[in-house]
PDB file of C-alpha atoms in Angstrom:
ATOM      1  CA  UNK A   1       0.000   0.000   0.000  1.00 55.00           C
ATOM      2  CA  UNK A   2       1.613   3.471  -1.078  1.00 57.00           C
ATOM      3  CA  UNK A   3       0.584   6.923   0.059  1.00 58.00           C
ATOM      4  CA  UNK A   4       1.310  10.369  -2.310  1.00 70.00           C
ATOM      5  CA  UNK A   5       5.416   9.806  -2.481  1.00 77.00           C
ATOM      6  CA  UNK A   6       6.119   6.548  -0.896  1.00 78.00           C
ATOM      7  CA  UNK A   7       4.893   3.325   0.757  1.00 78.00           C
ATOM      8  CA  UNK A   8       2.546   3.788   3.757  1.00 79.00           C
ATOM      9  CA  UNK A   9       3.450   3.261   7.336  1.00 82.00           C
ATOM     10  CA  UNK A  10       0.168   1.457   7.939  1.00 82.00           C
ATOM     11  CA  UNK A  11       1.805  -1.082   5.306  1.00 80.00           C
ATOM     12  CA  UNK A  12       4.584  -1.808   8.191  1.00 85.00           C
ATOM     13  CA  UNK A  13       1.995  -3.270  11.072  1.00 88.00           C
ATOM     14  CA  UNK A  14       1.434  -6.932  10.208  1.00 88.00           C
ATOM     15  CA  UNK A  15      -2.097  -7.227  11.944  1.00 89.00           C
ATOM     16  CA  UNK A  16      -2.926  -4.160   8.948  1.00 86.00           C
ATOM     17  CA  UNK A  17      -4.544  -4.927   5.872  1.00 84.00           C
ATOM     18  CA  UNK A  18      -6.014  -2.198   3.767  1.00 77.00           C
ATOM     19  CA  UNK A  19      -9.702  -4.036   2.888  1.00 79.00           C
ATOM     20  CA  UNK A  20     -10.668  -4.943   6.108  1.00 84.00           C
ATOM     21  CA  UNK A  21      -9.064  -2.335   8.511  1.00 82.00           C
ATOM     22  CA  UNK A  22     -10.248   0.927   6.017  1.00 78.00           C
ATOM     23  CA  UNK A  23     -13.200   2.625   7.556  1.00 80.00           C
ATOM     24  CA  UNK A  24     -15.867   3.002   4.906  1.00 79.00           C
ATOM     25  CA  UNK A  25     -16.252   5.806   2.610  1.00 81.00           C
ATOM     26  CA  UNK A  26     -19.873   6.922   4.402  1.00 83.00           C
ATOM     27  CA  UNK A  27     -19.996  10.423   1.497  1.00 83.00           C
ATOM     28  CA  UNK A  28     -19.614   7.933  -0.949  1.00 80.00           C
ATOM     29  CA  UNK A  29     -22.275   5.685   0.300  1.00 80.00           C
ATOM     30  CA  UNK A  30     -24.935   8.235   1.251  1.00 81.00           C
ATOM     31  CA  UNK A  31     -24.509   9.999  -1.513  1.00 81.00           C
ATOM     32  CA  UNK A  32     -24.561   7.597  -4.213  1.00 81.00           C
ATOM     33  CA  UNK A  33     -27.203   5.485  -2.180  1.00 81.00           C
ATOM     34  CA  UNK A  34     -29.346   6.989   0.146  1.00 86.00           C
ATOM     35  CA  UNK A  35     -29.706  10.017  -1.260  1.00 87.00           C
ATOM     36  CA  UNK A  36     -31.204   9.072  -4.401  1.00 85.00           C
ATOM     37  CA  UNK A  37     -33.584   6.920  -3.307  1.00 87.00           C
ATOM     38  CA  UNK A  38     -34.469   9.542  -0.156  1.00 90.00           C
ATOM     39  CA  UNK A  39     -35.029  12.423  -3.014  1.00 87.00           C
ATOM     40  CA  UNK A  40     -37.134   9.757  -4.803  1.00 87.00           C
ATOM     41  CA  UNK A  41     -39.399   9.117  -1.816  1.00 90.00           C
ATOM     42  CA  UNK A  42     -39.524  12.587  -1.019  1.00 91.00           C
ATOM     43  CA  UNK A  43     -40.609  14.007  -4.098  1.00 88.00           C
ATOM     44  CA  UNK A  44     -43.177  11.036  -4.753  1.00 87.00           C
ATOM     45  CA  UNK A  45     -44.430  12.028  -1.483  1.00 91.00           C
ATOM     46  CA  UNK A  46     -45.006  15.278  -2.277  1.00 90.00           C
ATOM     47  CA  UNK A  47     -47.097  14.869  -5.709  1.00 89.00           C
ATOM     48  CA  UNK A  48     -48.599  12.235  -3.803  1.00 90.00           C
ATOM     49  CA  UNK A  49     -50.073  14.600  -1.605  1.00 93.00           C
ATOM     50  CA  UNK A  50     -50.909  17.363  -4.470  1.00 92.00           C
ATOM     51  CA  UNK A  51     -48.503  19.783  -2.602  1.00 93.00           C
ATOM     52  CA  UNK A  52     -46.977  19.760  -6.292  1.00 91.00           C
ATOM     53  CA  UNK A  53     -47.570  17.849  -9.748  1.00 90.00           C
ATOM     54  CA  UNK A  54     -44.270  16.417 -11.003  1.00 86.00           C
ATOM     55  CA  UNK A  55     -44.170  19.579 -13.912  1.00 89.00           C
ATOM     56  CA  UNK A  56     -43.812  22.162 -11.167  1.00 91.00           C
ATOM     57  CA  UNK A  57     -41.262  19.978  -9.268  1.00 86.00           C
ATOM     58  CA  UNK A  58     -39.214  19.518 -12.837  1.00 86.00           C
ATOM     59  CA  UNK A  59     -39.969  23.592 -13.665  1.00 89.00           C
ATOM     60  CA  UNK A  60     -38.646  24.350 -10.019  1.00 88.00           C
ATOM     61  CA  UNK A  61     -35.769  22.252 -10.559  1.00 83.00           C
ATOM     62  CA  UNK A  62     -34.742  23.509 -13.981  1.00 85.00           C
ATOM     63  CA  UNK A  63     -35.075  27.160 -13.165  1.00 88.00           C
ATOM     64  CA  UNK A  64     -32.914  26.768 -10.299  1.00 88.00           C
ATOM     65  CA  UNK A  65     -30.209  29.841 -10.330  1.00 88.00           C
ATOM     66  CA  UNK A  66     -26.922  27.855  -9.257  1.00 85.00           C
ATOM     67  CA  UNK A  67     -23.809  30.181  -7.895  1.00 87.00           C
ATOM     68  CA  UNK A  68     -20.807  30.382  -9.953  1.00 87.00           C
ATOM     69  CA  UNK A  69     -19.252  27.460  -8.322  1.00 86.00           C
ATOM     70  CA  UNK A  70     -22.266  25.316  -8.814  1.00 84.00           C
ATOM     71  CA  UNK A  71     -22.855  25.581 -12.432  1.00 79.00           C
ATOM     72  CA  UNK A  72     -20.296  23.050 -14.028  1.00 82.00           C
ATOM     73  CA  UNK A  73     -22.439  20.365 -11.531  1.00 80.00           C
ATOM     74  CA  UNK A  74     -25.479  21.052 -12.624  1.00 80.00           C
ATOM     75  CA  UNK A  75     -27.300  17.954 -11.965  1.00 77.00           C
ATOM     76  CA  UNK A  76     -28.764  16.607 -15.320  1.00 78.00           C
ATOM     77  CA  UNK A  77     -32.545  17.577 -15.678  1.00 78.00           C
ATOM     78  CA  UNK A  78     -35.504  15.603 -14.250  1.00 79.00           C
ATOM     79  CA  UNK A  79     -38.682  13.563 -16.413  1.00 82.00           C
ATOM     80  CA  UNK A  80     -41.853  13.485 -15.058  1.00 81.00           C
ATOM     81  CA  UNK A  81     -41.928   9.868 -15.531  1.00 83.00           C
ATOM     82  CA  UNK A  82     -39.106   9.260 -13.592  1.00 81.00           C
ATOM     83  CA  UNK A  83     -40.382  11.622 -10.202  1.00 80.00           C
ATOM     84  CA  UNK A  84     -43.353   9.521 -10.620  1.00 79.00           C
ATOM     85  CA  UNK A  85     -41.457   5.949 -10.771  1.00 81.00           C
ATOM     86  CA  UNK A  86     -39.779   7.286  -7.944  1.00 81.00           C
ATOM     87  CA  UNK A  87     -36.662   6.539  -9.947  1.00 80.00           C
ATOM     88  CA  UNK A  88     -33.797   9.566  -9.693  1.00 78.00           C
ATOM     89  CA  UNK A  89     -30.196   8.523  -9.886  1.00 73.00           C
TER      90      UNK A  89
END
């Protein structure tokens, strides 16, 4: 196991081994995982109980103004069908 310029020190304790003694990426987890499927729900939810129709959630969406920072991650733009499917990635 190597860090930036040279092998780690954790690589130098024998009971060490980089699969099983790594904590978890949790970002990576929630993000990729939970998140999706949470905004799913969420917005189901919410046309679920007419607060919105899945057009209004999509127009709000779309005409979001993102910062200077924000607008090369724009995420990519929502279908109807898939707010309804409960299916966002």
């Amino acid at each position: 196991m190597y860090g930036i310029n040279e092998a780690s020190t954790l690589s130098f304790i024998s009971s060490f081994h980089p699969i099983t003694s790594l904590p978890p990426d949790l970002m990576h987890d929630v993000l990729e995982g939970v998140m999706p499927k949470l905004a799913s729900c969420l917005l189901h939810s919410m046309m679920s109980s007419r607060l919105c129709t899945s057009s209004q959630i999509c127009q709000m969406i779309n005409k979001f103004t993102y910062g200077n920072n924000d607008k090369r991650n724009r995420p990519f733009a929502l279908k109807e069908k898939d707010i309804s499917e409960k299916n966002i990635r």
